[in-house]
XYZ file of N, CA, C and O in Angstrom:
832
model
N 118.427 100.023 123.290
C 118.172 99.721 124.677
C 119.128 100.983 125.634
O 118.208 101.493 126.202
N 120.290 100.826 124.848
C 121.187 101.486 125.481
C 121.009 103.306 125.390
O 120.879 103.988 126.203
N 120.074 103.553 124.362
C 119.640 104.550 123.655
C 118.381 105.297 124.818
O 118.353 106.546 125.340
N 117.762 104.395 125.173
C 116.814 104.680 126.736
C 117.379 104.569 127.619
O 116.380 105.024 128.810
N 118.496 104.399 128.199
C 118.985 104.194 129.338
C 118.843 102.965 129.839
O 119.012 102.265 131.355
N 118.297 101.516 129.078
C 118.023 100.285 129.528
C 119.562 99.576 129.535
O 120.496 100.104 128.974
N 119.204 98.191 130.315
C 120.139 97.154 130.496
C 120.472 96.858 129.192
O 119.390 96.626 128.333
N 121.715 96.371 128.509
C 121.736 95.913 127.292
C 122.588 94.448 127.905
O 123.759 94.629 128.451
N 122.264 93.559 127.393
C 122.356 92.139 127.494
C 123.658 91.637 126.646
O 123.286 90.854 126.004
N 124.846 91.961 126.934
C 125.817 92.013 126.103
C 126.838 92.012 127.284
O 127.201 92.876 128.005
N 128.216 91.421 126.700
C 129.252 91.373 127.116
C 130.302 93.173 127.450
O 130.618 93.503 128.081
N 130.181 93.836 126.021
C 130.564 94.874 126.144
C 129.822 95.578 124.589
O 129.052 94.680 124.215
N 129.587 97.195 124.925
C 128.839 97.582 123.707
C 129.546 99.114 123.708
O 129.970 99.817 124.844
N 129.345 99.379 122.530
C 130.341 100.756 122.247
C 129.197 101.470 120.793
O 129.324 100.746 119.859
N 128.821 102.479 121.502
C 128.174 102.920 120.113
C 127.982 104.463 120.840
O 127.610 105.048 122.008
N 127.441 105.291 119.464
C 126.752 106.500 119.767
C 125.357 106.826 120.217
O 124.778 105.631 119.916
N 125.195 108.102 120.471
C 123.788 108.323 120.459
C 122.826 108.856 118.930
O 123.680 109.186 118.287
N 121.554 108.034 118.625
C 121.071 108.434 117.831
C 120.488 110.051 118.065
O 120.099 110.196 119.188
N 119.878 110.056 116.729
C 119.520 111.610 116.918
C 117.705 111.214 116.971
O 116.853 112.293 117.645
N 117.360 110.179 116.552
C 116.201 109.834 116.604
C 116.186 108.134 116.115
O 116.836 107.738 116.282
N 115.022 107.469 116.681
C 114.585 105.830 116.552
C 113.169 106.281 115.822
O 112.187 106.465 116.310
N 113.126 105.512 114.727
C 111.763 105.202 113.657
C 111.579 103.926 113.496
O 112.641 103.197 113.570
N 110.616 103.521 113.963
C 109.856 102.038 113.421
C 108.917 102.133 113.042
O 108.023 102.792 113.014
N 108.846 100.958 111.984
C 107.585 100.576 111.152
C 107.379 99.313 111.701
O 107.887 98.009 110.969
N 106.314 98.951 112.490
C 106.189 97.526 112.830
C 104.778 97.379 113.141
O 103.789 98.354 113.085
N 104.578 95.994 112.922
C 102.868 95.386 113.074
C 102.307 95.422 111.965
O 102.349 96.399 110.874
N 100.582 95.320 111.804
C 99.964 95.200 110.895
C 98.742 95.475 111.268
O 97.953 94.727 111.503
N 97.812 96.450 110.592
C 96.498 96.964 111.396
C 95.645 98.055 109.904
O 96.882 99.046 109.811
N 94.611 97.952 110.047
C 94.326 98.516 109.639
C 93.556 100.379 110.379
O 94.054 100.422 111.350
N 93.692 101.297 109.254
C 92.796 102.559 110.043
C 91.840 102.930 109.725
O 91.207 103.501 108.715
N 90.281 101.835 110.439
C 89.319 101.804 110.392
C 88.786 103.391 110.417
O 87.949 103.762 109.252
N 89.257 104.263 111.345
C 88.629 105.527 111.299
C 88.804 106.301 110.082
O 88.424 107.714 109.382
N 89.931 106.022 109.583
C 90.207 106.990 108.325
C 89.837 106.114 106.895
O 90.554 106.806 105.773
N 89.955 105.249 106.602
C 89.265 104.217 105.940
C 90.536 103.963 104.865
O 90.551 103.851 103.828
N 91.919 103.415 106.081
C 92.968 103.160 105.257
C 93.353 101.466 105.555
O 93.370 101.404 106.185
N 93.591 100.982 104.622
C 94.131 99.368 104.656
C 95.542 99.457 105.337
O 95.753 100.286 105.713
N 95.585 98.529 105.826
C 96.974 97.910 106.043
C 97.862 98.521 105.406
O 98.889 98.935 105.816
N 98.290 97.875 104.357
C 99.224 98.616 103.083
C 99.280 100.200 103.028
O 100.297 101.123 103.170
N 98.113 100.592 103.120
C 98.316 102.066 102.893
C 98.840 102.789 104.588
O 99.440 103.832 104.339
N 98.356 102.551 105.843
C 99.121 102.510 106.890
C 100.197 102.550 106.698
O 101.592 103.091 106.833
N 100.896 101.224 106.160
C 102.153 101.094 106.499
C 103.131 101.510 105.352
O 104.528 101.980 106.033
N 102.625 101.768 103.869
C 103.570 103.106 103.095
C 103.003 104.404 103.883
O 104.382 105.144 103.931
N 102.371 104.842 104.703
C 102.171 106.024 105.249
C 103.466 106.257 106.121
O 104.347 107.406 106.146
N 102.944 105.703 107.076
C 104.429 105.919 107.761
C 105.572 105.703 107.543
O 106.686 105.828 108.235
N 105.893 104.663 106.662
C 107.108 104.803 105.739
C 107.255 105.672 105.234
O 108.546 106.137 105.586
N 106.695 106.785 105.076
C 106.890 107.606 103.976
C 107.277 108.687 105.270
O 108.354 109.613 104.883
N 106.697 108.819 106.268
C 106.934 109.766 107.301
C 108.686 109.728 107.603
O 109.230 110.808 108.222
N 109.294 108.382 108.065
C 110.232 108.021 108.429
C 111.317 108.716 107.084
O 112.444 108.864 107.956
N 111.003 108.372 106.224
C 111.746 108.706 104.723
C 112.156 110.076 104.808
O 113.154 110.499 104.171
N 111.038 110.858 105.282
C 110.873 111.936 104.976
C 111.440 112.766 106.328
O 112.628 113.753 106.679
N 112.175 112.133 107.540
C 112.567 112.553 108.737
C 113.936 112.176 108.914
O 114.960 112.907 109.812
N 113.897 110.828 108.774
C 115.692 110.065 109.305
C 116.465 110.793 108.642
O 116.811 111.532 107.334
N 117.654 110.925 109.593
C 119.206 111.144 108.814
C 119.879 110.657 109.023
O 120.157 108.996 109.436
N 121.294 110.502 108.533
C 122.166 109.573 108.547
C 122.471 108.978 110.055
O 123.803 108.316 110.189
N 122.188 110.215 111.212
C 122.456 109.889 112.668
C 121.235 109.051 113.335
O 120.941 109.018 114.656
N 120.119 108.699 112.843
C 119.256 108.005 112.867
C 118.962 106.381 112.982
O 119.766 105.964 112.433
N 118.448 105.689 113.670
C 117.922 104.210 114.144
C 116.871 104.056 113.304
O 115.432 105.088 113.454
N 116.907 103.741 112.045
C 115.540 102.848 111.315
C 115.131 101.804 111.431
O 115.915 100.597 111.172
N 114.265 101.246 111.950
C 113.363 99.746 112.290
C 112.448 99.590 111.261
O 111.051 99.728 111.482
N 112.356 98.720 109.958
C 111.474 98.529 109.342
C 111.061 97.261 109.216
O 111.866 96.209 109.151
N 109.844 96.578 109.639
C 109.726 94.994 109.957
C 108.433 94.561 108.837
O 107.327 95.364 108.634
N 109.238 93.699 107.731
C 108.400 93.082 107.339
C 107.586 94.073 106.107
O 106.322 94.126 105.820
N 108.238 94.937 105.859
C 107.391 96.246 104.706
C 107.087 95.346 103.056
O 107.805 94.658 102.469
N 106.137 95.578 102.711
C 105.577 95.395 101.777
C 104.753 93.818 101.479
O 104.040 93.522 100.598
N 104.753 93.678 103.284
C 103.919 92.074 102.700
C 101.647 92.206 102.677
O 101.460 91.669 102.386
N 101.462 93.874 102.914
C 100.490 94.185 102.810
C 99.648 94.246 100.995
O 98.821 94.306 100.717
N 100.550 93.930 99.939
C 100.047 93.664 98.676
C 100.919 92.861 98.156
O 101.157 91.479 98.918
N 100.578 92.505 96.710
C 101.057 91.315 95.845
C 102.330 91.341 96.525
O 103.167 92.045 96.744
N 103.062 90.005 96.100
C 104.551 89.712 96.250
C 105.102 90.339 95.401
O 106.318 90.879 95.667
N 104.648 90.575 93.992
C 105.856 91.312 93.304
C 105.880 92.944 93.388
O 107.369 93.308 93.764
N 104.940 93.284 93.870
C 104.684 94.730 94.138
C 105.359 95.268 95.477
O 106.158 95.760 95.835
N 105.051 93.901 96.512
C 105.945 94.208 97.897
C 107.448 94.128 97.735
O 107.852 94.994 98.208
N 107.913 93.255 96.732
C 109.258 93.144 96.952
C 109.902 94.514 96.268
O 110.800 95.062 96.680
N 109.078 94.685 95.246
C 109.696 95.970 94.304
C 109.834 96.993 95.524
O 110.674 97.952 95.600
N 108.897 97.738 95.824
C 108.475 98.463 97.289
C 109.731 98.598 98.110
O 110.788 99.228 98.507
N 109.965 97.215 98.641
C 110.896 96.651 99.960
C 111.856 97.249 99.275
O 113.074 97.840 100.194
N 112.707 96.676 98.032
C 113.972 97.246 97.680
C 114.250 98.424 97.526
O 115.002 98.898 97.733
N 112.897 99.154 96.772
C 113.235 100.675 96.398
C 113.654 101.414 97.826
O 114.278 102.138 97.922
N 112.962 100.499 98.947
C 113.058 101.951 99.915
C 113.980 101.314 100.754
O 114.716 102.417 101.420
N 114.584 99.977 100.756
C 115.979 100.168 101.310
C 117.237 100.613 100.479
O 117.986 100.664 100.920
N 117.143 100.954 99.114
C 118.253 101.233 98.182
C 118.341 102.772 98.472
O 118.916 103.308 98.627
N 117.271 102.956 99.072
C 116.718 105.038 99.200
C 117.497 104.844 100.211
O 118.291 105.902 100.328
N 117.534 104.130 101.661
C 117.788 104.349 102.671
C 118.999 104.521 102.346
O 120.065 104.943 103.093
N 120.056 103.176 102.124
C 121.667 102.781 102.017
C 121.804 104.013 101.059
O 123.116 104.972 101.429
N 121.122 104.629 99.824
C 122.246 105.628 98.628
C 121.906 106.445 99.304
O 122.489 107.727 99.298
N 120.845 107.207 100.017
C 120.264 108.790 100.082
C 120.429 109.196 101.495
O 120.961 110.210 101.840
N 119.492 108.447 102.696
C 119.453 108.863 104.012
C 120.771 108.254 104.687
O 121.522 108.901 105.377
N 121.343 107.038 104.336
C 122.385 106.125 105.262
C 122.597 106.224 106.790
O 123.308 106.447 107.081
N 121.287 106.194 107.090
C 121.010 105.830 108.170
C 121.091 104.107 108.695
O 121.409 103.421 108.052
N 121.361 104.126 110.041
C 121.554 103.012 110.809
C 120.549 102.244 110.586
O 119.230 102.561 110.823
N 120.078 101.058 109.754
C 118.517 100.527 109.774
C 118.762 98.842 110.117
O 120.269 98.120 109.493
N 117.564 98.696 110.622
C 117.315 97.243 110.594
C 116.363 96.670 110.115
O 114.926 97.320 110.070
N 116.412 96.150 108.803
C 115.199 95.667 107.781
C 115.184 94.272 107.720
O 115.674 93.558 107.760
N 114.380 94.386 108.660
C 113.323 92.715 108.781
C 112.426 92.367 107.590
O 111.486 92.677 107.254
N 112.765 90.933 107.049
C 111.798 90.810 105.734
C 111.775 88.929 106.121
O 113.132 88.327 106.247
N 110.955 88.829 104.790
C 111.007 86.722 104.389
C 111.297 87.022 103.195
O 110.971 85.825 102.797
N 111.215 87.931 102.335
C 111.637 88.230 101.195
C 112.853 87.495 100.756
O 113.808 88.240 100.927
N 112.828 86.494 99.982
C 114.348 86.009 100.250
C 114.819 86.357 99.284
O 116.622 86.348 98.970
N 114.948 86.939 98.164
C 115.618 88.023 96.963
C 115.934 88.936 97.346
O 117.208 89.390 97.028
N 115.725 89.461 98.379
C 116.488 90.771 98.997
C 117.715 90.477 99.836
O 118.718 91.440 99.713
N 117.942 89.175 99.839
C 119.079 88.940 100.897
C 120.279 88.879 99.556
O 121.568 89.616 100.372
N 120.258 88.921 98.397
C 120.985 89.781 97.436
C 121.658 90.663 97.589
O 122.447 91.210 96.672
N 120.681 91.340 98.358
C 121.213 92.751 98.029
C 122.565 93.572 98.586
O 122.918 94.371 98.849
N 122.958 92.403 99.415
C 124.178 92.443 100.433
C 125.427 93.140 99.433
O 126.340 93.172 99.512
N 125.138 92.449 98.051
C 126.540 92.298 97.506
C 126.247 93.677 96.542
O 127.399 93.681 95.851
N 125.199 94.475 96.516
C 124.830 95.466 95.938
C 126.023 96.971 96.707
O 126.249 97.663 95.914
N 126.132 96.576 97.778
C 126.432 97.809 98.579
C 128.387 97.471 99.012
O 128.692 98.331 100.137
N 128.416 96.719 98.876
C 129.971 96.768 99.047
C 130.492 96.217 100.701
O 130.969 97.240 101.380
N 129.730 96.092 101.349
C 129.855 95.437 102.668
C 129.192 96.589 103.928
O 128.988 96.433 104.899
N 128.308 97.641 103.084
C 127.377 98.194 103.882
C 126.623 97.777 104.349
O 125.531 97.995 105.496
N 125.904 96.507 103.653
C 124.554 95.845 104.276
C 125.236 94.288 104.745
O 126.028 93.925 103.741
N 124.821 93.777 105.874
C 124.774 92.498 106.285
C 123.324 91.498 106.047
O 122.532 92.469 106.624
N 123.203 90.366 106.018
C 122.133 89.755 106.659
C 122.712 88.958 107.674
O 123.319 88.035 108.190
N 121.923 88.858 108.529
C 121.689 87.933 109.854
C 120.678 87.601 109.874
O 119.565 87.936 109.214
N 120.297 86.157 110.780
C 119.249 85.484 111.099
C 118.933 84.941 112.182
O 119.601 85.369 113.219
N 117.830 84.831 112.869
C 117.606 84.521 114.098
C 117.844 83.189 113.643
O 116.995 81.984 113.151
N 119.015 82.503 115.038
C 119.075 81.030 114.563
C 118.296 79.617 115.330
O 117.496 80.569 116.164
N 118.391 78.696 114.920
C 117.588 77.612 115.486
C 118.543 76.345 115.154
O 119.351 76.168 114.337
N 117.607 75.101 115.929
C 118.370 74.131 115.669
C 116.897 72.932 114.874
O 116.051 73.432 115.147
N 117.624 72.071 114.329
C 116.205 71.236 113.795
C 116.824 69.810 114.306
O 118.182 69.324 114.468
N 115.336 68.730 114.707
C 115.952 67.698 115.173
C 114.630 67.069 114.712
O 113.564 67.277 113.965
N 114.899 65.720 114.050
C 114.084 65.005 113.546
C 113.001 64.164 114.362
O 113.198 63.655 115.458
N 111.990 64.206 114.090
C 110.771 63.631 114.905
C 110.271 62.357 114.502
O 110.873 61.446 113.611
N 108.919 61.799 115.501
C 108.820 59.988 114.836
C 108.113 59.644 113.720
O 108.026 58.882 113.117
N 107.849 60.891 113.043
C 107.148 60.744 112.138
C 107.452 61.093 110.459
O 106.607 61.762 109.267
N 108.713 61.511 110.731
C 109.445 61.752 109.784
C 109.388 63.284 109.454
O 110.067 63.851 108.297
N 109.062 64.052 110.084
C 109.032 65.787 109.971
C 110.209 66.305 110.818
O 111.214 65.356 111.434
N 110.295 67.031 111.157
C 111.616 67.829 111.381
C 111.115 68.745 112.742
O 109.909 69.205 112.816
N 111.410 68.736 114.024
C 111.176 69.828 114.938
C 111.983 70.898 115.109
O 113.352 70.724 114.823
N 111.552 72.210 114.953
C 112.544 72.997 115.321
C 112.612 74.114 116.124
O 111.436 74.503 116.872
N 113.654 74.541 117.144
C 113.950 75.168 118.276
C 114.266 76.494 117.827
O 115.591 76.485 117.211
N 113.702 77.346 118.061
C 114.257 78.780 117.630
C 115.272 78.841 118.946
O 114.582 79.150 120.102
N 115.964 79.619 118.787
C 117.408 80.100 119.593
C 117.250 81.547 120.218
O 117.670 81.765 121.215
N 116.501 82.328 119.342
C 116.442 83.747 119.930
C 118.025 84.611 119.688
O 118.094 85.145 120.521
N 118.804 83.628 119.044
C 120.281 84.353 118.888
C 120.466 84.584 117.222
O 120.128 84.119 116.473
N 120.899 86.001 117.186
C 121.453 86.671 115.903
C 122.481 85.698 115.082
O 123.660 85.695 116.039
N 122.505 85.058 113.922
C 123.352 84.844 113.237
C 123.800 85.256 112.326
O 122.899 85.817 111.159
N 125.309 85.318 111.505
C 125.397 85.655 109.975
C 124.904 84.975 109.115
O 125.327 83.437 109.209
N 124.501 85.461 108.072
C 124.306 84.750 107.006
C 122.727 85.034 106.578
O 122.152 85.851 106.883
N 121.997 84.030 105.754
C 120.672 83.803 105.685
C 119.917 82.742 106.507
O 120.635 81.482 106.561
N 118.988 82.814 106.269
C 117.659 81.431 106.435
C 117.458 80.872 105.291
O 116.611 81.478 104.490
N 117.449 79.772 104.757
C 117.401 79.575 103.770
C 115.904 79.074 102.710
O 116.051 78.787 101.925
N 115.158 78.451 104.284
C 114.086 78.675 103.575
C 112.791 78.724 105.405
O 113.683 78.966 106.063
N 111.650 78.927 104.592
C 110.595 79.238 105.891
C 110.322 78.081 106.381
O 110.263 77.002 105.959
N 109.980 78.652 108.013
C 109.792 77.121 108.529
C 108.250 77.669 109.135
O 108.204 77.296 110.388
N 107.443 78.448 108.040
C 106.075 78.491 108.561
C 105.195 77.374 109.231
O 104.297 77.637 109.818
N 105.038 76.079 108.661
C 104.825 74.785 108.784
C 104.899 74.228 110.577
O 104.299 73.941 110.983
N 106.410 74.512 110.659
C 106.944 74.567 111.877
C 106.013 75.220 113.109
O 105.596 74.865 114.011
N 105.883 76.410 112.802
C 105.350 77.599 113.718
C 103.799 77.189 113.512
O 103.133 77.077 114.857
N 103.313 76.644 112.858
C 101.677 76.337 112.794
C 101.496 75.239 113.601
O 100.569 74.761 114.132
N 102.418 74.022 113.584
C 102.787 73.022 114.423
C 102.601 73.346 115.975
O 102.192 73.134 116.773
N 103.246 74.593 115.574
C 103.689 75.326 117.305
C 102.493 76.206 118.163
O 101.919 75.570 119.165
N 101.839 76.420 117.140
C 100.464 77.339 117.335
C 99.436 76.348 117.518
O 98.349 76.878 117.800
N 99.437 74.834 117.384
C 98.418 73.911 117.661
C 97.742 73.764 116.341
O 96.516 73.086 116.402
N 97.692 73.762 115.594
C 96.708 73.451 113.888
C 96.570 72.292 114.129
O 97.813 71.666 114.311
N 95.565 71.644 113.576
C 95.618 70.175 113.748
C 96.468 69.347 112.603
O 97.173 70.089 111.647
N 97.042 68.239 113.084
C 98.365 67.391 112.330
C 97.555 67.305 110.693
O 98.194 67.573 109.759
N 96.511 66.925 110.537
C 95.931 66.702 109.342
C 96.329 68.161 108.461
O 96.665 68.321 107.213
N 95.865 69.454 108.995
C 95.796 70.589 108.221
C 97.201 71.027 107.926
O 97.364 71.641 106.394
N 98.613 70.326 108.652
C 99.435 71.241 108.061
C 99.869 70.112 107.125
O 100.946 70.446 106.645
N 99.726 68.635 107.015
C 100.018 67.945 106.276
C 99.544 68.291 105.272
O 100.378 68.189 104.276
N 98.203 68.845 104.929
C 97.725 69.084 103.353
C 99.030 70.223 103.392
O 99.165 70.425 101.984
N 98.864 71.247 104.292
C 99.660 72.102 103.933
C 101.028 72.055 103.530
O 101.712 72.871 102.143
N 101.514 71.038 103.658
C 103.303 70.573 103.524
C 102.969 70.213 102.291
O 103.684 70.686 101.449
N 102.113 69.103 101.542
C 101.977 68.944 100.609
C 101.635 70.013 99.400
O 102.612 70.166 97.969
N 100.836 71.017 99.516
C 100.665 71.865 98.708
C 102.145 72.890 98.878
O 102.196 73.251 97.523
N 102.719 73.195 99.708
C 103.933 74.212 99.808
C 104.546 73.259 98.826
O 105.797 74.071 97.922
N 104.733 71.832 99.017
C 106.051 71.523 98.137
C 105.581 71.439 96.564
O 106.517 71.684 95.735
N 104.502 71.304 96.667
C 103.740 71.479 95.207
C 104.211 72.785 94.646
O 104.847 72.842 93.249
N 103.791 73.662 95.251
C 103.874 75.196 94.664
C 105.797 75.489 94.545
O 105.829 76.372 93.436
N 106.430 75.083 95.522
C 108.125 75.091 94.927
C 108.629 74.389 93.829
O 109.370 75.133 93.108
N 107.993 73.210 93.607
C 108.334 72.463 92.531
C 108.047 72.953 91.291
O 108.703 73.391 90.271
N 106.704 73.688 91.584
C 106.451 74.335 90.005
C 106.961 75.637 90.242
O 107.438 76.379 88.706
N 106.901 76.432 91.262
C 108.101 77.370 91.163
C 109.584 77.456 90.448
O 109.907 77.841 89.466
N 110.377 75.971 90.888
C 111.279 75.376 90.352
C 111.622 75.707 88.537
O 112.055 75.529 87.860
N 110.270 74.313 88.357
C 110.030 74.308 86.849
C 109.908 75.427 85.815
O 110.511 75.663 84.803
N 109.063 76.605 86.625
C 108.834 77.955 85.534
C 110.308 78.636 85.549
O 110.730 79.343 84.402
N 111.319 78.491 86.566
C 112.832 79.053 86.180
C 113.424 78.586 85.520
O 113.995 79.139 84.804
N 113.473 77.235 85.568
C 114.101 76.709 84.474
C 113.392 76.552 83.223
O 114.852 76.672 82.409
N 112.362 76.894 83.084
C 111.704 77.035 81.911
C 112.239 78.520 81.093
O 112.475 79.062 80.215
N 112.177 79.812 82.149
C 112.471 80.705 81.674
C 114.193 81.055 81.537
O 114.277 81.376 80.573
N 114.936 80.090 82.120
C 116.537 80.105 81.810
C 116.928 79.675 80.646
O 117.892 80.031 79.933
N 115.709 78.644 80.486
C 116.146 77.547 79.085
C 115.781 78.964 77.600
O 116.816 78.617 76.808
N 114.793 78.901 78.240
C 114.356 80.514 77.068
C 115.692 81.971 76.897
O 116.027 81.878 75.769
N 116.334 81.913 77.977
C 117.571 82.800 78.084
C 118.557 82.047 77.597
O 119.145 82.852 76.590
N 118.853 81.119 77.386
C 119.856 80.250 77.012
C 120.033 80.201 75.147
O 121.087 80.346 74.802
N 118.543 79.673 75.098
C 118.652 79.534 73.569
C 118.574 80.750 73.320
O 119.368 80.654 71.890
N 118.035 82.272 73.459
C 118.153 83.161 72.713
C 119.656 83.846 72.902
O 120.165 84.342 71.960
N 120.274 83.242 74.127
C 121.466 84.027 73.764
C 122.451 83.555 72.860
O 123.571 83.983 72.172
N 122.447 82.056 72.754
C 123.158 81.452 72.043
C 123.076 81.373 70.497
O 123.868 81.854 69.760
N 121.608 81.837 70.330
C 120.940 82.289 69.111
C 121.642 83.663 68.660
O 122.142 83.596 67.472
N 121.400 84.413 69.145
C 122.014 85.623 69.048
C 123.568 85.793 69.462
O 123.977 87.185 69.137
N 123.999 85.119 70.022
C 125.415 85.351 70.861
C 125.772 86.423 71.623
O 126.597 87.660 71.364
N 124.554 86.982 72.202
C 124.466 87.859 73.175
C 124.919 87.728 75.001
O 124.744 87.015 75.090
N 126.305 88.130 74.942
C 126.865 88.107 75.994
C 126.199 88.431 77.131
O 125.898 87.715 78.617
N 125.497 89.611 77.110
C 124.512 89.858 78.319
C 123.409 88.786 78.590
O 123.503 88.640 80.209
N 123.161 88.336 77.694
C 121.722 87.159 77.822
C 122.802 86.138 78.729
O 122.221 85.316 79.353
N 123.808 85.634 78.657
C 124.543 84.824 79.095
C 124.930 84.837 80.061
O 125.026 84.142 81.351
N 125.367 86.222 80.561
C 125.486 86.522 82.185
C 123.951 86.666 82.984
O 124.256 86.188 84.121
N 122.757 86.826 82.514
C 121.431 86.694 83.263
C 121.169 85.276 83.307
O 121.051 84.811 84.146
N 121.739 84.586 82.202
C 121.715 82.639 82.411
C 122.573 82.570 83.474
O 121.519 81.766 84.818
N 123.282 82.627 83.702
C 124.751 82.648 85.036
C 123.751 82.505 86.403
O 124.012 82.077 86.954
N 123.368 84.327 86.198
C 123.006 84.669 87.734
C 121.793 83.914 87.875
O 122.191 83.501 88.787
N 120.841 83.730 86.754
C 119.727 82.474 87.359
C 120.352 81.603 87.938
O 119.342 80.733 88.806
N 120.920 80.759 87.496
C 121.788 79.578 87.983
C 121.804 79.631 89.354
O 121.804 78.602 89.892
N 122.422 80.236 89.675
C 122.696 80.600 91.115
C 121.843 81.033 91.991
O 122.031 80.521 93.469
N 120.502 81.446 91.420
C 119.335 81.360 92.381
C 118.777 80.293 92.290
O 117.968 80.478 93.236
N 118.846 79.651 91.504
C 118.082 78.131 91.840
C 118.874 77.755 93.112
O 119.543 77.459 93.424
């Protein structure tokens, strides 16, 4: 906001001027050019990566959401790594991919996780009400609150209850899959005496 001469809602601020501000936000198709949402997303990201400098501000919102989860995570990871190691631009990288929060460990303090703070209170039917505070806090949000947003949006209660059960079922399936994979790693490591496999097993336990 200071970059454009706007009021900054803070007690104090000290910053230099950026040579450019690049943003990649929103989701839409380019029907005139026959481009999907994902193609538009990557085309705009490509333009940013070609033009940004160490003195630029880069804002990327939910990169990778227009394709499959695995491809989306991989692309988001690669783009963030490129920005950190090659461009070295000041960057705000917004994502719901929980796995990307672990990248903060990779860059020796140059990357920091923050999230928008909220409060939780129990409701009358055994659920939780979430109040979004619109304040930035250090750390990560450990789970998604999509069901709470669905309630705020006015979706029918029966639909939300059904979605909650399906979400819980999918989380349990994912946990079971991870445990199975970890047990296979452990079995292979113990059989072969492979220290690298043991390290992967321990790292996997940290992610559960």
